[in-house]
Short mmCIF file of C-alpha atoms in Angstrom, two decimals:
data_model
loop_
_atom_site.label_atom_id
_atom_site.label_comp_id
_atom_site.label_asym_id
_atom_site.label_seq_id
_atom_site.Cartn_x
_atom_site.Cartn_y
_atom_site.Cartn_z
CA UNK A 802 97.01 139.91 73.65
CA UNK A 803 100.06 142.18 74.50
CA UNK A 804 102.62 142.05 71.37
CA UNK A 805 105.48 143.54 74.08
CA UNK A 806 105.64 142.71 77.58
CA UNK A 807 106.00 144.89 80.21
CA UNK A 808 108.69 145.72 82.28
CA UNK A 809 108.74 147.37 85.30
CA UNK A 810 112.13 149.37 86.61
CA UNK A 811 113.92 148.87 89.78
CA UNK A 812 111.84 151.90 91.34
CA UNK A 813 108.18 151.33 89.46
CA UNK A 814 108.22 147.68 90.97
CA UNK A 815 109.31 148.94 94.51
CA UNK A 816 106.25 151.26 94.54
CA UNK A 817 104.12 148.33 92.80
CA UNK A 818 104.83 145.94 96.22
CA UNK A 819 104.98 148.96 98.62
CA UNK A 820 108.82 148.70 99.43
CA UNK A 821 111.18 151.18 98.98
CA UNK A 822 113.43 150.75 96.10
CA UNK A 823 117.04 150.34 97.92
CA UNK A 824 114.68 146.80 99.27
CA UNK A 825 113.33 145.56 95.56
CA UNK A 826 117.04 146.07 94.77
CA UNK A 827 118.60 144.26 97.60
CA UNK A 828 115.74 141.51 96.30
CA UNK A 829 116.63 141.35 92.88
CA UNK A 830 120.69 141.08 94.24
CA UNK A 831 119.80 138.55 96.06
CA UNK A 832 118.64 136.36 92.81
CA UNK A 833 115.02 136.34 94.77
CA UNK A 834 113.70 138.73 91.59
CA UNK A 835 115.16 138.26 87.79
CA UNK A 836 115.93 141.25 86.36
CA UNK A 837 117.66 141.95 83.13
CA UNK A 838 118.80 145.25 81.16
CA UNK A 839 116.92 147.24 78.68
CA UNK A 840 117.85 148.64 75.39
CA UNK A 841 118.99 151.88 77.88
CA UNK A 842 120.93 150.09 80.29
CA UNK A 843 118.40 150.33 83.29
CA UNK A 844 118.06 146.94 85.47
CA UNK A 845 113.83 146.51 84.92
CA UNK A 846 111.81 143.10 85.72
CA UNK A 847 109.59 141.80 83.38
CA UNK A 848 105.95 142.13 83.98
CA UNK A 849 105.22 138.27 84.65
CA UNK A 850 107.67 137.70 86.95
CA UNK A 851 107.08 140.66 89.04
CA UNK A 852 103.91 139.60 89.12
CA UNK A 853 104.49 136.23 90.69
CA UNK A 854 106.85 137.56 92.89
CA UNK A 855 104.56 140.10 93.89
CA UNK A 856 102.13 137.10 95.24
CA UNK A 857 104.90 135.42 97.07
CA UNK A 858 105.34 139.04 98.75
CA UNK A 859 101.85 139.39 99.89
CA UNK A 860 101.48 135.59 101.27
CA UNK A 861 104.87 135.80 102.96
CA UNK A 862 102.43 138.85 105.38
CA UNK A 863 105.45 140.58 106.23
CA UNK A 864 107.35 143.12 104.15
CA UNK A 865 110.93 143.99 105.49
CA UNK A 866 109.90 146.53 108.15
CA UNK A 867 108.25 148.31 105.60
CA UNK A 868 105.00 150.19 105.35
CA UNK A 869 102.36 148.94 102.86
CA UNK A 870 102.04 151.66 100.23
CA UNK A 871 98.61 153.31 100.15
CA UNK A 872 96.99 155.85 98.55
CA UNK A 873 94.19 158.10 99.71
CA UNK A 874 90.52 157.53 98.38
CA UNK A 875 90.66 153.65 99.16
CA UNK A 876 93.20 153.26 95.66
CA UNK A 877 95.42 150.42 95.44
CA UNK A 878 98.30 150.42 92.97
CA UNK A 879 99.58 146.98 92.07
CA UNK A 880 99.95 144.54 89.25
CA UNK A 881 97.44 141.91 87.37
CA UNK A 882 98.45 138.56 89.29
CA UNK A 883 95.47 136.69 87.58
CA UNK A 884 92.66 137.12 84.98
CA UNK A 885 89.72 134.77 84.56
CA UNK A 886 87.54 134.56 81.91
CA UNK A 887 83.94 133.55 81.52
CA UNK A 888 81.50 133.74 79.25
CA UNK A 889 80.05 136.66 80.58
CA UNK A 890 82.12 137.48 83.70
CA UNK A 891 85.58 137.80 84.66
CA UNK A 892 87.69 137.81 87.76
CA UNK A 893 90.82 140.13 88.14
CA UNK A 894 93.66 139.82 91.00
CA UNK A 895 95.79 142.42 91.83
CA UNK A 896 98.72 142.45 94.08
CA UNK A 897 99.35 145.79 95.81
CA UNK A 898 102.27 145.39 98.16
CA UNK A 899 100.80 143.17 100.87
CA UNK A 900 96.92 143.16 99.62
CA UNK A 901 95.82 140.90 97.37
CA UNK A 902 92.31 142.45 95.98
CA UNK A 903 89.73 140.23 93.94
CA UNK A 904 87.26 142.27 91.41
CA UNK A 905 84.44 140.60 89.97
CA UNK A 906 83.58 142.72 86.93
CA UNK A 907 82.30 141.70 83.25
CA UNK A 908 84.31 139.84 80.65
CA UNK A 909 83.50 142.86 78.61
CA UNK A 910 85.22 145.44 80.80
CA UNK A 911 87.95 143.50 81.31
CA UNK A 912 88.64 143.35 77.92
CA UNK A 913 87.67 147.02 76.99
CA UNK A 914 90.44 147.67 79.38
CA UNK A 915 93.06 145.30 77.36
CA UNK A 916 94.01 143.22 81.24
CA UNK A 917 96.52 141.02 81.36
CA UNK A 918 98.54 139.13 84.06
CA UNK A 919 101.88 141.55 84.25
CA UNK A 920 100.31 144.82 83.00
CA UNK A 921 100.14 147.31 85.64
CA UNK A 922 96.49 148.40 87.52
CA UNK A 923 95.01 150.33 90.56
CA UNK A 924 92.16 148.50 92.34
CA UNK A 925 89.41 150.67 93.73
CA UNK A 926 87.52 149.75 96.73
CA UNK A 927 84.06 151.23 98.02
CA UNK A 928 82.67 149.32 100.46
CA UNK A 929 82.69 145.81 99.30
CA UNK A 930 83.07 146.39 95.70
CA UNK A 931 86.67 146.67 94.13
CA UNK A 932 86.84 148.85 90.81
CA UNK A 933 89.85 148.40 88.62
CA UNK A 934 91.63 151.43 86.62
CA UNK A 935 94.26 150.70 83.95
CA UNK A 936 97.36 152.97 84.95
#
């Protein structure tokens, strides 16, 4: 388990839901986003909520007139929405802007790579396989 929880800025959350930052600001003034201040004054969102919010923002299917943020090579930066655990197996959601991507992977890996719900990840996808990367 995480001993700190993680908290995203203003701008890092923006890119995590593939707005631009002057939206995830106009979210969090509009009370639809909690935010709080750090030990350095910045306005940041702690890693559990943005990561419920960040479902709400990919079922809702529209983003603002915004363009989902993408990267080349089929990578998907997001947040760990959900983590299941089995006894052998393990299923990982990630929220990337607008996509919500599933990985099926082993209990193992999952926890060789310490995820959590809140904790920042990229999903990979090749064909119909979706590879997650700790970032």
């Amino acid at each position: 388990m995480l001993t700190h929880m993680q908290s995203y800025t203003i701008g890092q959350a923006a890119r995590l839901l593939g707005v631009s930052p002057d939206t995830a600001r106009r979210w969090a003034d509009a009370g639809r986003v909690a935010t709080h201040r750090d030990e350095g004054g910045r306005r940041v969102i702690d890693g559990r909520d943005l990561a419920a919010f960040s479902i709400e923002v990919g079922q809702s299917g529209a983003v603002e007139d915004e363009t989902p943020y993408t990267t080349a090579r089929n990578a998907f930066p997001g947040i760990v929405t959900a983590v299941k655990l089995g006894d052998v197996a393990a299923q990982v959601e990630i929220q990337a802007g607008p996509h919500r991507l599933v990985s099926l992977l082993t209990r193992e890996a999952v926890e060789e790579l310490g995820l959590e719900v809140g904790m920042q990840a990229t999903a990979r996808v090749k064909s119909t396989n979706v590879h997650i990367d700790r970032t």
